[in-house]
PDB file of C-alpha atoms in Angstrom:
ATOM      1  CA  MET A   1       0.000   0.000   0.000  1.00  0.00           C
ATOM      2  CA  LYS A   2       2.816   2.383   0.948  1.00  0.00           C
ATOM      3  CA  SER A   3       4.645   1.752  -2.324  1.00  0.00           C
ATOM      4  CA  ILE A   4       1.477   2.602  -4.276  1.00  0.00           C
ATOM      5  CA  ILE A   5       1.147   5.902  -2.374  1.00  0.00           C
ATOM      6  CA  ARG A   6       4.838   6.699  -3.019  1.00  0.00           C
ATOM      7  CA  ARG A   7       4.418   6.037  -6.749  1.00  0.00           C
ATOM      8  CA  ALA A   8       1.303   8.255  -6.814  1.00  0.00           C
ATOM      9  CA  LEU A   9       3.122  11.083  -5.056  1.00  0.00           C
ATOM     10  CA  ALA A  10       6.081  10.735  -7.413  1.00  0.00           C
ATOM     11  CA  LEU A  11       3.753  10.855 -10.386  1.00  0.00           C
ATOM     12  CA  SER A  12       2.053  13.950  -9.002  1.00  0.00           C
ATOM     13  CA  ALA A  13       5.417  15.652  -8.523  1.00  0.00           C
ATOM     14  CA  LEU A  14       6.403  14.755 -12.082  1.00  0.00           C
ATOM     15  CA  GLN A  15       3.125  16.082 -13.432  1.00  0.00           C
ATOM     16  CA  LEU A  16       3.577  19.299 -11.449  1.00  0.00           C
ATOM     17  CA  SER A  17       7.092  19.738 -12.837  1.00  0.00           C
ATOM     18  CA  VAL A  18       5.841  19.239 -16.364  1.00  0.00           C
ATOM     19  CA  LEU A  19       3.067  21.772 -15.743  1.00  0.00           C
ATOM     20  CA  ILE A  20       5.475  24.373 -14.352  1.00  0.00           C
ATOM     21  CA  PHE A  21       7.907  23.782 -17.210  1.00  0.00           C
ATOM     22  CA  GLY A  22       5.067  24.083 -19.688  1.00  0.00           C
ATOM     23  CA  LEU A  23       3.931  27.379 -18.188  1.00  0.00           C
ATOM     24  CA  GLY A  24       7.481  28.703 -18.381  1.00  0.00           C
ATOM     25  CA  VAL A  25       7.820  27.710 -22.017  1.00  0.00           C
ATOM     26  CA  SER A  26       4.415  29.251 -22.745  1.00  0.00           C
ATOM     27  CA  ALA A  27       5.385  32.552 -21.106  1.00  0.00           C
ATOM     28  CA  PHE A  28       8.703  32.573 -22.975  1.00  0.00           C
ATOM     29  CA  ALA A  29       6.984  31.849 -26.269  1.00  0.00           C
ATOM     30  CA  SER A  30       4.414  34.553 -25.537  1.00  0.00           C
ATOM     31  CA  ALA A  31       7.114  37.162 -24.948  1.00  0.00           C
ATOM     32  CA  GLN A  32       9.083  35.994 -28.001  1.00  0.00           C
ATOM     33  CA  SER A  33       6.071  36.226 -30.310  1.00  0.00           C
ATOM     34  CA  PHE A  34       4.669  39.462 -28.833  1.00  0.00           C
ATOM     35  CA  PRO A  35       2.935  41.330 -30.379  1.00  0.00           C
ATOM     36  CA  THR A  36       0.600  39.382 -32.646  1.00  0.00           C
ATOM     37  CA  ARG A  37      -2.110  42.039 -32.935  1.00  0.00           C
ATOM     38  CA  PRO A  38      -2.405  45.871 -32.860  1.00  0.00           C
ATOM     39  CA  ILE A  39      -1.387  47.762 -29.724  1.00  0.00           C
ATOM     40  CA  ARG A  40      -3.509  50.452 -28.107  1.00  0.00           C
ATOM     41  CA  LEU A  41      -1.655  53.552 -26.865  1.00  0.00           C
ATOM     42  CA  ILE A  42      -3.845  55.534 -24.486  1.00  0.00           C
ATOM     43  CA  VAL A  43      -3.207  59.277 -24.484  1.00  0.00           C
ATOM     44  CA  PRO A  44      -4.900  60.781 -21.406  1.00  0.00           C
ATOM     45  CA  PHE A  45      -5.394  64.209 -22.995  1.00  0.00           C
ATOM     46  CA  ALA A  46      -7.168  65.654 -26.003  1.00  0.00           C
ATOM     47  CA  PRO A  47      -5.733  65.695 -29.555  1.00  0.00           C
ATOM     48  CA  GLY A  48      -3.455  68.650 -30.266  1.00  0.00           C
ATOM     49  CA  GLY A  49      -1.772  68.809 -26.862  1.00  0.00           C
ATOM     50  CA  SER A  50       1.865  68.015 -26.130  1.00  0.00           C
ATOM     51  CA  THR A  51       1.184  64.471 -24.940  1.00  0.00           C
ATOM     52  CA  ASP A  52      -0.748  63.711 -28.116  1.00  0.00           C
ATOM     53  CA  ILE A  53       1.925  65.248 -30.364  1.00  0.00           C
ATOM     54  CA  ILE A  54       4.716  63.136 -28.868  1.00  0.00           C
ATOM     55  CA  ALA A  55       2.566  59.976 -28.744  1.00  0.00           C
ATOM     56  CA  ARG A  56       1.786  60.219 -32.453  1.00  0.00           C
ATOM     57  CA  ALA A  57       5.390  61.001 -33.336  1.00  0.00           C
ATOM     58  CA  VAL A  58       6.587  57.882 -31.511  1.00  0.00           C
ATOM     59  CA  GLY A  59       3.619  55.565 -32.100  1.00  0.00           C
ATOM     60  CA  ASP A  60       4.122  54.939 -35.823  1.00  0.00           C
ATOM     61  CA  ALA A  61       7.852  54.312 -35.451  1.00  0.00           C
ATOM     62  CA  LEU A  62       7.301  52.029 -32.444  1.00  0.00           C
ATOM     63  CA  GLY A  63       4.751  50.051 -34.440  1.00  0.00           C
ATOM     64  CA  ARG A  64       7.226  49.566 -37.274  1.00  0.00           C
ATOM     65  CA  GLN A  65       9.794  48.173 -34.849  1.00  0.00           C
ATOM     66  CA  LEU A  66       7.273  45.815 -33.204  1.00  0.00           C
ATOM     67  CA  GLY A  67       5.657  44.705 -36.446  1.00  0.00           C
ATOM     68  CA  GLN A  68       2.147  45.719 -35.405  1.00  0.00           C
ATOM     69  CA  PRO A  69       0.320  49.066 -35.624  1.00  0.00           C
ATOM     70  CA  VAL A  70       0.236  51.246 -32.510  1.00  0.00           C
ATOM     71  CA  ILE A  71      -3.160  52.941 -32.413  1.00  0.00           C
ATOM     72  CA  VAL A  72      -3.451  56.195 -30.441  1.00  0.00           C
ATOM     73  CA  ASP A  73      -6.622  56.385 -28.338  1.00  0.00           C
ATOM     74  CA  ASN A  74      -7.348  59.740 -26.642  1.00  0.00           C
ATOM     75  CA  LYS A  75      -9.180  59.275 -23.330  1.00  0.00           C
ATOM     76  CA  THR A  76      -9.654  62.701 -21.785  1.00  0.00           C
ATOM     77  CA  GLY A  77     -10.861  64.089 -18.488  1.00  0.00           C
ATOM     78  CA  GLY A  78      -9.911  64.537 -14.865  1.00  0.00           C
ATOM     79  CA  GLY A  79      -6.544  66.145 -15.573  1.00  0.00           C
ATOM     80  CA  GLY A  80      -5.444  62.913 -17.260  1.00  0.00           C
ATOM     81  CA  SER A  81      -6.822  60.556 -14.592  1.00  0.00           C
ATOM     82  CA  VAL A  82      -9.538  59.052 -16.824  1.00  0.00           C
ATOM     83  CA  GLY A  83      -6.980  57.772 -19.326  1.00  0.00           C
ATOM     84  CA  ALA A  84      -4.546  56.728 -16.593  1.00  0.00           C
ATOM     85  CA  LEU A  85      -7.246  54.651 -14.892  1.00  0.00           C
ATOM     86  CA  GLU A  86      -8.000  52.929 -18.186  1.00  0.00           C
ATOM     87  CA  VAL A  87      -4.353  51.854 -18.382  1.00  0.00           C
ATOM     88  CA  VAL A  88      -4.424  50.608 -14.773  1.00  0.00           C
ATOM     89  CA  ARG A  89      -7.515  48.468 -15.484  1.00  0.00           C
ATOM     90  CA  ALA A  90      -6.257  47.037 -18.787  1.00  0.00           C
ATOM     91  CA  PRO A  91      -5.131  43.404 -19.122  1.00  0.00           C
ATOM     92  CA  LYS A  92      -1.473  42.841 -18.222  1.00  0.00           C
ATOM     93  CA  ASP A  93      -0.680  41.413 -21.658  1.00  0.00           C
ATOM     94  CA  GLY A  94       1.130  44.368 -23.229  1.00  0.00           C
ATOM     95  CA  TYR A  95      -1.573  45.214 -25.746  1.00  0.00           C
ATOM     96  CA  THR A  96      -2.634  48.345 -23.867  1.00  0.00           C
ATOM     97  CA  ILE A  97      -0.004  50.883 -22.870  1.00  0.00           C
ATOM     98  CA  GLY A  98      -0.278  54.554 -21.985  1.00  0.00           C
ATOM     99  CA  MET A  99       1.522  57.850 -22.128  1.00  0.00           C
ATOM    100  CA  ALA A 100       2.926  58.852 -18.755  1.00  0.00           C
ATOM    101  CA  THR A 101       3.029  62.540 -17.879  1.00  0.00           C
ATOM    102  CA  VAL A 102       3.852  64.546 -14.781  1.00  0.00           C
ATOM    103  CA  SER A 103       0.132  65.328 -14.550  1.00  0.00           C
ATOM    104  CA  THR A 104      -0.955  61.691 -14.449  1.00  0.00           C
ATOM    105  CA  THR A 105       1.880  60.223 -12.384  1.00  0.00           C
ATOM    106  CA  ALA A 106       2.750  63.085 -10.014  1.00  0.00           C
ATOM    107  CA  ALA A 107       0.725  66.321  -9.950  1.00  0.00           C
ATOM    108  CA  ASN A 108      -2.790  64.910 -10.156  1.00  0.00           C
ATOM    109  CA  PRO A 109      -2.259  62.028  -7.699  1.00  0.00           C
ATOM    110  CA  ALA A 110      -0.501  64.433  -5.327  1.00  0.00           C
ATOM    111  CA  ILE A 111      -3.483  66.772  -5.100  1.00  0.00           C
ATOM    112  CA  ASN A 112      -6.328  64.275  -5.480  1.00  0.00           C
ATOM    113  CA  PRO A 113      -6.546  61.581  -2.778  1.00  0.00           C
ATOM    114  CA  LYS A 114      -9.584  60.057  -4.522  1.00  0.00           C
ATOM    115  CA  ILE A 115      -7.961  59.668  -7.920  1.00  0.00           C
ATOM    116  CA  GLY A 116      -8.380  55.887  -7.840  1.00  0.00           C
ATOM    117  CA  TYR A 117      -4.816  54.732  -8.480  1.00  0.00           C
ATOM    118  CA  ASP A 118      -1.345  54.771  -6.935  1.00  0.00           C
ATOM    119  CA  PRO A 119       1.193  56.187  -9.421  1.00  0.00           C
ATOM    120  CA  ILE A 120       3.991  54.112  -7.881  1.00  0.00           C
ATOM    121  CA  LYS A 121       2.265  50.739  -7.406  1.00  0.00           C
ATOM    122  CA  ASP A 122      -0.315  50.567 -10.195  1.00  0.00           C
ATOM    123  CA  PHE A 123       1.886  51.008 -13.269  1.00  0.00           C
ATOM    124  CA  THR A 124       4.825  49.289 -14.930  1.00  0.00           C
ATOM    125  CA  PRO A 125       7.175  52.037 -16.183  1.00  0.00           C
ATOM    126  CA  ILE A 126       8.691  51.263 -19.604  1.00  0.00           C
ATOM    127  CA  SER A 127      10.782  54.353 -20.336  1.00  0.00           C
ATOM    128  CA  ASN A 128      10.766  58.096 -20.497  1.00  0.00           C
ATOM    129  CA  ILE A 129      10.763  59.455 -24.048  1.00  0.00           C
ATOM    130  CA  ALA A 130      11.305  63.199 -23.775  1.00  0.00           C
ATOM    131  CA  ALA A 131      11.717  66.058 -21.321  1.00  0.00           C
ATOM    132  CA  THR A 132       9.764  69.165 -22.164  1.00  0.00           C
ATOM    133  CA  PRO A 133       9.871  72.784 -20.969  1.00  0.00           C
ATOM    134  CA  ASN A 134       6.710  74.392 -19.596  1.00  0.00           C
ATOM    135  CA  ILE A 135       5.704  77.953 -20.394  1.00  0.00           C
ATOM    136  CA  ILE A 136       3.379  80.776 -19.403  1.00  0.00           C
ATOM    137  CA  ALA A 137       2.028  82.460 -22.532  1.00  0.00           C
ATOM    138  CA  VAL A 138      -0.620  85.158 -22.909  1.00  0.00           C
ATOM    139  CA  ASN A 139      -3.123  86.195 -25.534  1.00  0.00           C
ATOM    140  CA  PRO A 140      -1.726  89.114 -27.630  1.00  0.00           C
ATOM    141  CA  SER A 141      -4.459  91.366 -26.217  1.00  0.00           C
ATOM    142  CA  PHE A 142      -3.043  90.994 -22.696  1.00  0.00           C
ATOM    143  CA  PRO A 143      -1.502  94.338 -21.596  1.00  0.00           C
ATOM    144  CA  ALA A 144       2.008  92.926 -21.031  1.00  0.00           C
ATOM    145  CA  LYS A 145       4.602  91.318 -23.272  1.00  0.00           C
ATOM    146  CA  ASP A 146       7.415  90.642 -20.776  1.00  0.00           C
ATOM    147  CA  PHE A 147       7.656  89.115 -17.297  1.00  0.00           C
ATOM    148  CA  ARG A 148       8.195  92.362 -15.348  1.00  0.00           C
ATOM    149  CA  THR A 149       5.146  94.088 -16.844  1.00  0.00           C
ATOM    150  CA  PHE A 150       3.173  90.843 -16.609  1.00  0.00           C
ATOM    151  CA  MET A 151       3.664  90.779 -12.834  1.00  0.00           C
ATOM    152  CA  MET A 152       2.828  94.486 -12.486  1.00  0.00           C
ATOM    153  CA  VAL A 153      -0.482  94.012 -14.348  1.00  0.00           C
ATOM    154  CA  LEU A 154      -1.496  90.943 -12.311  1.00  0.00           C
ATOM    155  CA  LYS A 155      -0.617  92.498  -8.951  1.00  0.00           C
ATOM    156  CA  ALA A 156      -2.607  95.614  -9.822  1.00  0.00           C
ATOM    157  CA  ASN A 157      -5.675  93.606 -10.922  1.00  0.00           C
ATOM    158  CA  PRO A 158      -6.275  90.655  -8.576  1.00  0.00           C
ATOM    159  CA  GLY A 159      -8.959  88.316  -9.916  1.00  0.00           C
ATOM    160  CA  LYS A 160      -9.437  90.200 -13.183  1.00  0.00           C
ATOM    161  CA  TYR A 161      -7.569  87.726 -15.369  1.00  0.00           C
ATOM    162  CA  SER A 162      -7.928  83.981 -15.867  1.00  0.00           C
ATOM    163  CA  TYR A 163      -5.619  81.162 -16.927  1.00  0.00           C
ATOM    164  CA  SER A 164      -6.381  77.924 -18.738  1.00  0.00           C
ATOM    165  CA  SER A 165      -4.919  74.505 -18.013  1.00  0.00           C
ATOM    166  CA  SER A 166      -5.189  70.977 -19.395  1.00  0.00           C
ATOM    167  CA  GLY A 167      -7.397  70.071 -16.425  1.00  0.00           C
ATOM    168  CA  THR A 168      -7.829  70.285 -12.667  1.00  0.00           C
ATOM    169  CA  GLY A 169      -4.914  68.551 -10.978  1.00  0.00           C
ATOM    170  CA  GLY A 170      -2.744  68.596 -14.118  1.00  0.00           C
ATOM    171  CA  ILE A 171       0.785  69.950 -14.164  1.00  0.00           C
ATOM    172  CA  GLY A 172      -0.337  73.287 -15.645  1.00  0.00           C
ATOM    173  CA  HIS A 173      -2.820  73.732 -12.799  1.00  0.00           C
ATOM    174  CA  LEU A 174      -0.436  72.698 -10.033  1.00  0.00           C
ATOM    175  CA  GLN A 175       2.526  74.683 -11.333  1.00  0.00           C
ATOM    176  CA  THR A 176       0.378  77.797 -11.746  1.00  0.00           C
ATOM    177  CA  GLU A 177      -1.013  77.433  -8.242  1.00  0.00           C
ATOM    178  CA  LEU A 178       2.549  77.131  -6.945  1.00  0.00           C
ATOM    179  CA  PHE A 179       3.432  80.227  -8.961  1.00  0.00           C
ATOM    180  CA  LYS A 180       0.450  82.064  -7.431  1.00  0.00           C
ATOM    181  CA  ASN A 181       1.397  81.090  -3.902  1.00  0.00           C
ATOM    182  CA  LEU A 182       5.008  82.133  -4.356  1.00  0.00           C
ATOM    183  CA  THR A 183       4.173  85.512  -5.913  1.00  0.00           C
ATOM    184  CA  GLY A 184       0.953  86.410  -4.082  1.00  0.00           C
ATOM    185  CA  ILE A 185      -0.941  87.111  -7.298  1.00  0.00           C
ATOM    186  CA  TYR A 186      -4.533  85.990  -7.901  1.00  0.00           C
ATOM    187  CA  ILE A 187      -5.725  84.710 -11.267  1.00  0.00           C
ATOM    188  CA  VAL A 188      -8.770  82.508 -11.876  1.00  0.00           C
ATOM    189  CA  HIS A 189      -8.342  78.897 -12.971  1.00  0.00           C
ATOM    190  CA  ILE A 190     -10.307  77.691 -16.027  1.00  0.00           C
ATOM    191  CA  PRO A 191      -9.734  73.922 -16.474  1.00  0.00           C
ATOM    192  CA  TYR A 192     -10.193  72.122 -19.797  1.00  0.00           C
ATOM    193  CA  ARG A 193     -10.191  68.498 -20.966  1.00  0.00           C
ATOM    194  CA  GLY A 194      -6.684  68.736 -22.379  1.00  0.00           C
ATOM    195  CA  ALA A 195      -4.175  71.277 -23.632  1.00  0.00           C
ATOM    196  CA  GLY A 196      -5.689  71.431 -27.119  1.00  0.00           C
ATOM    197  CA  PRO A 197      -8.992  73.068 -26.115  1.00  0.00           C
ATOM    198  CA  ALA A 198      -7.228  75.140 -23.428  1.00  0.00           C
ATOM    199  CA  ILE A 199      -4.920  76.633 -26.056  1.00  0.00           C
ATOM    200  CA  ALA A 200      -7.808  77.208 -28.463  1.00  0.00           C
ATOM    201  CA  ASP A 201      -9.669  79.378 -25.939  1.00  0.00           C
ATOM    202  CA  THR A 202      -6.491  81.226 -24.933  1.00  0.00           C
ATOM    203  CA  VAL A 203      -5.685  81.978 -28.571  1.00  0.00           C
ATOM    204  CA  GLY A 204      -9.328  82.986 -29.054  1.00  0.00           C
ATOM    205  CA  GLY A 205      -9.178  85.423 -26.132  1.00  0.00           C
ATOM    206  CA  GLN A 206     -11.773  83.729 -23.924  1.00  0.00           C
ATOM    207  CA  VAL A 207      -8.959  83.156 -21.386  1.00  0.00           C
ATOM    208  CA  SER A 208      -6.058  85.546 -20.796  1.00  0.00           C
ATOM    209  CA  MET A 209      -3.169  83.096 -20.411  1.00  0.00           C
ATOM    210  CA  ILE A 210      -2.081  79.487 -20.229  1.00  0.00           C
ATOM    211  CA  PHE A 211       0.528  77.514 -18.325  1.00  0.00           C
ATOM    212  CA  ASP A 212       1.302  74.804 -20.847  1.00  0.00           C
ATOM    213  CA  ASN A 213       3.899  72.338 -22.076  1.00  0.00           C
ATOM    214  CA  LEU A 214       5.935  74.009 -24.797  1.00  0.00           C
ATOM    215  CA  PRO A 215       5.237  71.567 -27.693  1.00  0.00           C
ATOM    216  CA  SER A 216       1.534  72.394 -27.919  1.00  0.00           C
ATOM    217  CA  SER A 217       2.004  76.155 -27.481  1.00  0.00           C
ATOM    218  CA  LEU A 218       5.115  76.713 -29.621  1.00  0.00           C
ATOM    219  CA  PRO A 219       3.358  76.757 -33.034  1.00  0.00           C
ATOM    220  CA  PHE A 220       1.006  79.501 -31.788  1.00  0.00           C
ATOM    221  CA  ILE A 221       3.937  81.420 -30.316  1.00  0.00           C
ATOM    222  CA  LYS A 222       5.748  81.239 -33.663  1.00  0.00           C
ATOM    223  CA  ASP A 223       2.612  82.515 -35.417  1.00  0.00           C
ATOM    224  CA  GLY A 224       2.232  85.425 -32.960  1.00  0.00           C
ATOM    225  CA  LYS A 225      -1.059  84.077 -31.597  1.00  0.00           C
ATOM    226  CA  LEU A 226       0.431  83.621 -28.129  1.00  0.00           C
ATOM    227  CA  ILE A 227       3.106  85.743 -26.403  1.00  0.00           C
ATOM    228  CA  PRO A 228       5.666  83.839 -24.253  1.00  0.00           C
ATOM    229  CA  ILE A 229       6.345  85.328 -20.821  1.00  0.00           C
ATOM    230  CA  VAL A 230       8.469  82.885 -18.786  1.00  0.00           C
ATOM    231  CA  VAL A 231       9.655  79.292 -19.271  1.00  0.00           C
ATOM    232  CA  ALA A 232      10.459  76.338 -17.007  1.00  0.00           C
ATOM    233  CA  ALA A 233      13.741  74.970 -18.372  1.00  0.00           C
ATOM    234  CA  PRO A 234      17.361  74.534 -17.241  1.00  0.00           C
ATOM    235  CA  LYS A 235      18.418  77.473 -19.432  1.00  0.00           C
ATOM    236  CA  ARG A 236      16.943  79.823 -22.034  1.00  0.00           C
ATOM    237  CA  LEU A 237      15.656  78.016 -25.096  1.00  0.00           C
ATOM    238  CA  ALA A 238      17.179  78.439 -28.545  1.00  0.00           C
ATOM    239  CA  GLN A 239      13.642  78.846 -29.935  1.00  0.00           C
ATOM    240  CA  LEU A 240      12.844  81.611 -27.402  1.00  0.00           C
ATOM    241  CA  PRO A 241      16.140  83.316 -26.538  1.00  0.00           C
ATOM    242  CA  ASN A 242      14.500  86.447 -25.106  1.00  0.00           C
ATOM    243  CA  VAL A 243      12.229  84.579 -22.673  1.00  0.00           C
ATOM    244  CA  PRO A 244      13.648  84.160 -19.140  1.00  0.00           C
ATOM    245  CA  THR A 245      13.435  80.962 -17.098  1.00  0.00           C
ATOM    246  CA  PHE A 246      11.583  80.825 -13.778  1.00  0.00           C
ATOM    247  CA  ALA A 247      14.951  80.448 -12.075  1.00  0.00           C
ATOM    248  CA  GLU A 248      16.140  83.734 -13.615  1.00  0.00           C
ATOM    249  CA  VAL A 249      13.133  85.627 -12.238  1.00  0.00           C
ATOM    250  CA  GLY A 250      13.575  84.214  -8.729  1.00  0.00           C
ATOM    251  CA  LEU A 251      11.027  81.394  -8.897  1.00  0.00           C
ATOM    252  CA  ALA A 252      13.282  78.324  -8.951  1.00  0.00           C
ATOM    253  CA  PRO A 253      10.670  75.958  -7.383  1.00  0.00           C
ATOM    254  CA  VAL A 254       8.499  76.397 -10.496  1.00  0.00           C
ATOM    255  CA  ASN A 255      11.401  75.739 -12.861  1.00  0.00           C
ATOM    256  CA  ARG A 256      10.572  72.059 -13.531  1.00  0.00           C
ATOM    257  CA  MET A 257      10.376  70.366 -16.929  1.00  0.00           C
ATOM    258  CA  ALA A 258       7.666  67.876 -17.854  1.00  0.00           C
ATOM    259  CA  TYR A 259       8.266  64.295 -18.961  1.00  0.00           C
ATOM    260  CA  TYR A 260       6.494  62.095 -21.503  1.00  0.00           C
ATOM    261  CA  GLY A 261       7.047  58.362 -21.286  1.00  0.00           C
ATOM    262  CA  LEU A 262       5.458  54.972 -21.743  1.00  0.00           C
ATOM    263  CA  LEU A 263       3.912  52.823 -19.030  1.00  0.00           C
ATOM    264  CA  ALA A 264       1.678  49.774 -18.755  1.00  0.00           C
ATOM    265  CA  PRO A 265      -0.513  48.199 -16.074  1.00  0.00           C
ATOM    266  CA  ALA A 266       1.341  46.869 -13.015  1.00  0.00           C
ATOM    267  CA  GLY A 267       2.571  43.324 -13.466  1.00  0.00           C
ATOM    268  CA  LEU A 268       3.514  43.475 -17.139  1.00  0.00           C
ATOM    269  CA  PRO A 269       6.039  40.638 -17.750  1.00  0.00           C
ATOM    270  CA  LYS A 270       9.629  41.837 -17.792  1.00  0.00           C
ATOM    271  CA  ASP A 271      10.321  40.262 -21.194  1.00  0.00           C
ATOM    272  CA  ILE A 272       7.579  42.386 -22.754  1.00  0.00           C
ATOM    273  CA  VAL A 273       8.816  45.513 -20.943  1.00  0.00           C
ATOM    274  CA  ASP A 274      12.306  44.849 -22.311  1.00  0.00           C
ATOM    275  CA  LYS A 275      10.910  44.317 -25.802  1.00  0.00           C
ATOM    276  CA  TYR A 276       9.122  47.670 -25.671  1.00  0.00           C
ATOM    277  CA  TYR A 277      12.234  49.438 -24.390  1.00  0.00           C
ATOM    278  CA  ALA A 278      14.420  47.952 -27.136  1.00  0.00           C
ATOM    279  CA  ALA A 279      11.851  48.889 -29.802  1.00  0.00           C
ATOM    280  CA  LEU A 280      11.580  52.426 -28.405  1.00  0.00           C
ATOM    281  CA  GLN A 281      15.356  52.863 -28.514  1.00  0.00           C
ATOM    282  CA  LYS A 282      15.409  51.806 -32.171  1.00  0.00           C
ATOM    283  CA  ALA A 283      12.363  53.935 -33.020  1.00  0.00           C
ATOM    284  CA  LEU A 284      14.142  57.019 -31.724  1.00  0.00           C
ATOM    285  CA  THR A 285      17.084  56.535 -34.040  1.00  0.00           C
ATOM    286  CA  ASP A 286      14.777  57.482 -36.911  1.00  0.00           C
ATOM    287  CA  PRO A 287      15.855  61.015 -37.948  1.00  0.00           C
ATOM    288  CA  ALA A 288      12.284  61.973 -38.891  1.00  0.00           C
ATOM    289  CA  VAL A 289      10.969  60.968 -35.433  1.00  0.00           C
ATOM    290  CA  LEU A 290      13.809  62.782 -33.679  1.00  0.00           C
ATOM    291  CA  LYS A 291      13.190  65.881 -35.738  1.00  0.00           C
ATOM    292  CA  ARG A 292       9.436  65.847 -35.035  1.00  0.00           C
ATOM    293  CA  ILE A 293       9.986  65.655 -31.274  1.00  0.00           C
ATOM    294  CA  GLU A 294      12.885  68.108 -31.128  1.00  0.00           C
ATOM    295  CA  GLU A 295      10.941  70.638 -33.218  1.00  0.00           C
ATOM    296  CA  THR A 296       8.506  70.874 -30.303  1.00  0.00           C
ATOM    297  CA  GLY A 297      11.300  72.074 -28.008  1.00  0.00           C
ATOM    298  CA  SER A 298      11.538  68.707 -26.250  1.00  0.00           C
ATOM    299  CA  LEU A 299      14.758  66.916 -25.361  1.00  0.00           C
ATOM    300  CA  ILE A 300      15.057  63.166 -26.050  1.00  0.00           C
ATOM    301  CA  ASN A 301      15.491  61.183 -22.813  1.00  0.00           C
ATOM    302  CA  VAL A 302      15.025  57.442 -23.335  1.00  0.00           C
ATOM    303  CA  ASN A 303      16.183  56.129 -19.959  1.00  0.00           C
ATOM    304  CA  GLY A 304      14.651  52.631 -19.459  1.00  0.00           C
ATOM    305  CA  PRO A 305      12.332  51.066 -16.867  1.00  0.00           C
ATOM    306  CA  GLU A 306      14.448  51.451 -13.727  1.00  0.00           C
ATOM    307  CA  ALA A 307      15.506  55.053 -14.314  1.00  0.00           C
ATOM    308  CA  PHE A 308      11.993  56.076 -15.362  1.00  0.00           C
ATOM    309  CA  SER A 309      10.569  54.455 -12.231  1.00  0.00           C
ATOM    310  CA  ARG A 310      12.958  56.518 -10.095  1.00  0.00           C
ATOM    311  CA  GLU A 311      12.011  59.653 -12.017  1.00  0.00           C
ATOM    312  CA  ILE A 312       8.282  59.111 -11.399  1.00  0.00           C
ATOM    313  CA  LYS A 313       8.857  58.510  -7.691  1.00  0.00           C
ATOM    314  CA  ALA A 314      10.979  61.649  -7.347  1.00  0.00           C
ATOM    315  CA  GLU A 315       8.489  63.879  -9.193  1.00  0.00           C
ATOM    316  CA  TYR A 316       5.559  62.531  -7.183  1.00  0.00           C
ATOM    317  CA  ALA A 317       7.425  63.288  -3.946  1.00  0.00           C
ATOM    318  CA  VAL A 318       8.090  66.864  -5.111  1.00  0.00           C
ATOM    319  CA  TYR A 319       4.434  67.566  -5.866  1.00  0.00           C
ATOM    320  CA  LYS A 320       3.224  65.906  -2.664  1.00  0.00           C
ATOM    321  CA  GLU A 321       5.454  68.357  -0.815  1.00  0.00           C
ATOM    322  CA  VAL A 322       4.151  71.269  -2.912  1.00  0.00           C
ATOM    323  CA  VAL A 323       0.545  70.342  -2.101  1.00  0.00           C
ATOM    324  CA  VAL A 324       1.277  70.168   1.633  1.00  0.00           C
ATOM    325  CA  LYS A 325       3.406  73.315   1.825  1.00  0.00           C
ATOM    326  CA  GLN A 326       1.068  75.423  -0.321  1.00  0.00           C
ATOM    327  CA  LYS A 327      -2.080  73.874   1.248  1.00  0.00           C
ATOM    328  CA  LEU A 328      -3.501  73.112  -2.182  1.00  0.00           C
ATOM    329  CA  GLN A 329      -6.684  71.095  -2.649  1.00  0.00           C
ATOM    330  CA  LEU A 330      -9.234  70.389  -5.324  1.00  0.00           C
ATOM    331  CA  ASP A 331     -12.202  72.767  -5.515  1.00  0.00           C
TER     332      ASP A 331
END
C-alpha cells in the first residue's frame, strides 16, 4: 500500500514539474512572439496637446519596430486621470499601454486623494521618451509682453484675469497654483479636458493666459497668436532666446520640466517591458521621429524602466510636498 502511495506522489510531482515547465515555455513563447495584434496607446489628454503630439510622433515608429500598428486612443478628463485609470484596469498582456506625464503620475495624484490609483504601485514604467519645458504664454491682447510688466499688471488687478490649463490637478494647474502662492498674485483657474482646447480658448481670447507644455504652445507662439512670458527649463531656449526661465526671475521651485514616457498596467512581464524598451530605442534613431519631437522644443530622454521608475517617484514626492506646503486642494 505504501509503495502505491509513493508512486502516486512521485507521479504527481512529475506532473507538477511538467506543468510548471510548460507554463514557463508558454510565457517565454508569448514574450518571443509578442505582439501578434495591434497595440492600443492611451493618451490621457485631447488631440493637439503636447502628450498627443509626442505619442503620435513615436507611435508609428514604435509600431514599425514591433511589427504591429500602434493605435493612439485619446481618453480625456480629470486632468489625465480618466486615461490613466484605463491603463491601470487594462489586461497585463502588453496590448494596452499609456503615455505617462507629470500630470498623471505626479501632480494629479498628489493633489487628489480620490484619484483611484497609486502612481507608484499601479503602473509598470517602460521608459521616459522626452523632457519638455513648460511655459506661461498670454493672448496678444493681454496688456504685457514681458515678465516684469506681466507681474505688475497681475498684482494691480487681482482676480481680473484667468488662466487655462489641461485640467484640474494637471501639471499646468499645479505649477500655476505654486506660482500664485510664491508671488501672491490671484488669477482665476479655467480647467479644460486637455491642452488642445485650453490653447484654443487662450488663442481665441476667452482666457487671458495658459501655463502649458511648450510643444503644444510653440506653433502659436511662432505665429504670434500667443506671447511667451516665462519658461520652465534649465536654461533659455534656442527657440525663445529672449524669454527668461523661472529660475532667472527668482522662482526656482516652479522651474521644472515635464516628462512624456510609456507605461503599462502593473505586473507586465519583464520580457515584454524589455521588448518595448528595445523597440523604443530603435524607433528614436529614426531622424524623422527625432526631428518631429525636437521641433517641439523637447529633449530626447530614453532612460529605461528602472531610471523612469525613479524619475516618477521623485516627481511625485516633489508635488506631494508642494501640495502640503502650499495647502492646495481640489475645488
